[in-house]
DNA sequence: GTGACTTTGTGCCCGGGTTCACAAATGACT
DNA sequence: AGTCATTTGTGAACCCGGGCACAAAGTCAC
């Protein structure tokens, strides 16, 4: 089985959602939407959701122009139109987009009408916070299973969900239709947990532990490295200092 | 005052660490390191740290080749060399890099020898987890201040730090030399908190609340949007399903 | 010292993402 | 009906990061 290593890249990954398998298979042509575009599409949908909820911010006839929507999400209007064009033409020239129709299109394209059951492994500080976060189920990601190895935690309820033994992962994941696995264990356990999740049929993993994860090629891994985020901010801080020093040195 | 909007981009941001100010200022030439490179540099440093700690995995003469280091971090050797070349030439052709010297160079370049005091605003589920995370101080990011508006939390210790009233942010941040602010409040409060942090002199912000933040141009904002990460995984799941369906439909 | 081997540093190309700018389409107004 | 203002959709140029491949440079063996 060929394996890939989850690249530790948080920003600037080239990934363009290639056909999952190896060869591009000449016969079937799935439209390939850049990952950056997918990310923005979700923000468009969120803004439209909020508009629909509040009722404000869109015209009486229920349309919204690319300029208006772009301003709301803080983005270039041309980029927005190009993003939307990946889904086909759904706007009316001279008018704009029908907000309700656009919302529906985005929901369809992003699969926002479905739910994706999530399992969180490692019910520590971070795992508990994730389990209790209401924003996940609100967006279609209900946490349906919690796993740990700590006997003191197994069997106890956290955020309304009983913590299961990690050894029952395969059983519980299949029973709860878990589609996405979140790894919130200490780093040394992360690889083992990933293996367990993969064996349980989970093919999408979100990892919080630093370090690499090696998984089969058909498993998608995303990593969130908070210490790295701070490091990048710190680097900016240094640069800023350098700039200030240089400014002062060369008047 | 010119303001910028923190782009909601998690992946694929073009950001190339431009000179912070407006004009590139012809006189002073700061070497511009791509953000993606900075991110990888930190992982190189981590791996070197671990090697130095364990003592293993590097040769007896204390050198390591780009191929070896690249394999350890799971990355293309050429990319690694190019990354390192941004810091100047520090390797010896025919031999490799002196591990200790490289580590020192990376520490210097990334400012890893300094500490960057952090303040966390919003001591809820997520904020408490962040405050208790030992990985932050271990990497030079001690959490020195916690802020909240909840009277039940103010004055109480969390992870050894007494929670302060957000109204004392300016005072406490200056006293504790806070350089980085982390926003872990509900979304509606995020913008106000950002304003408070900026007023307190914080110019680097890590935000967990969805939605945009508007800040002055000299303030650096990074956003972590966990729901977006799940959404991107879900999109892959859809694509996978589509591929499978298409495969089945076109035999 | 010389030759063979190893490894770095980097020029070059490629593919993807962002942006501009404009033609096409549509509705409103006369 | 015709004209004009408005807005979409997209071709094309530009920029940036990734990866290949090779010359330069240095080491080691003899
Ligand atoms: N807490 C944070 O704010 C934070 C920030 C950045 C990164 N992280 C990363 O997130 C991960 C979790 O952090 P945390 O602070 O929640 O840690 P934690 O120590 O509070 O919790 C870890 C949990 O994982 C469980 N666990 C250990 N091995 C396991 C295994 N093999 N299978 C299942 N469960 C197992 C432990 O019993 C514990 O409940 C770590 O890798 C950490 O580096 C956390
Ligand atoms: N918990 C998670 O796993 C998770 C996941 C993704 C995103 N987030 C985001 O992180 C943020 C925090 O999430 P949480 O689960 O910790 O929320 P929470 O409700 O548990 O905690 C929020 C805390 O912020 C405090 N607060 C409210 N207004 C404030 C203000 N103006 N100034 C200072 N403090 C204030 C509250 O008193 C509370 O203690 C939210 O924006 C949420 O969307 C959280």
XYZ file of N, CA and C in Angstrom, chain A residues 231, chain B residues 39-51 69 73 102-108 110-113 139:
84
model
N 4.577 31.089 16.359
C 5.924 31.282 15.830
C 5.916 32.236 14.643
N 7.582 28.808 8.021
C 6.881 27.709 8.672
C 7.732 26.456 8.668
N 8.369 26.177 7.542
C 9.197 24.973 7.483
C 10.449 25.122 8.323
N 11.020 26.323 8.346
C 12.221 26.529 9.150
C 11.974 26.135 10.602
N 10.796 26.467 11.100
C 10.506 26.110 12.489
C 10.464 24.598 12.658
N 9.954 23.893 11.664
C 9.928 22.437 11.801
C 11.341 21.868 11.728
N 12.195 22.471 10.924
C 13.585 22.022 10.912
C 14.185 22.188 12.295
N 13.917 23.345 12.874
C 14.474 23.624 14.194
C 13.967 22.621 15.222
N 12.689 22.296 15.141
C 12.127 21.334 16.091
C 12.821 19.989 15.962
N 13.007 19.559 14.726
C 13.645 18.262 14.512
C 15.077 18.287 15.035
N 15.772 19.373 14.780
C 17.143 19.484 15.272
C 17.164 19.489 16.793
N 16.201 20.172 17.376
C 16.103 20.181 18.828
C 15.972 18.761 19.357
N 15.075 18.012 18.732
C 14.833 16.649 19.191
C 16.089 15.802 19.036
N 16.780 15.987 17.897
C 18.019 15.245 17.671
C 19.041 15.576 18.755
N 18.176 15.337 6.803
C 17.241 16.203 7.518
C 15.894 16.256 6.813
N 12.086 15.286 8.360
C 10.894 16.132 8.437
C 9.903 15.799 7.330
N 23.707 24.986 12.643
C 22.442 25.205 11.942
C 21.338 25.514 12.940
N 21.348 24.766 14.022
C 20.336 24.987 15.050
C 20.437 26.424 15.563
N 21.652 26.833 15.811
C 21.865 28.185 16.321
C 21.400 29.232 15.304
N 21.733 28.991 14.035
C 21.315 29.926 12.994
C 19.797 30.038 12.922
N 19.150 28.870 12.974
C 17.691 28.866 12.896
C 17.094 29.581 14.109
N 17.638 29.291 15.272
C 17.134 29.950 16.472
C 17.242 31.464 16.341
N 18.386 31.882 15.846
C 18.599 33.312 15.669
C 17.583 33.902 14.687
N 14.746 32.791 13.639
C 13.345 32.691 14.030
C 13.087 33.379 15.365
N 14.139 33.881 15.972
C 13.950 34.525 17.259
C 13.562 33.537 18.331
N 13.996 32.280 18.164
C 13.589 31.232 19.086
C 14.324 31.325 20.414
N 15.333 32.201 20.489
C 16.068 32.327 21.733
C 15.368 33.296 22.674
N 8.044 26.565 23.977
C 8.556 27.096 22.719
C 8.795 28.608 22.781
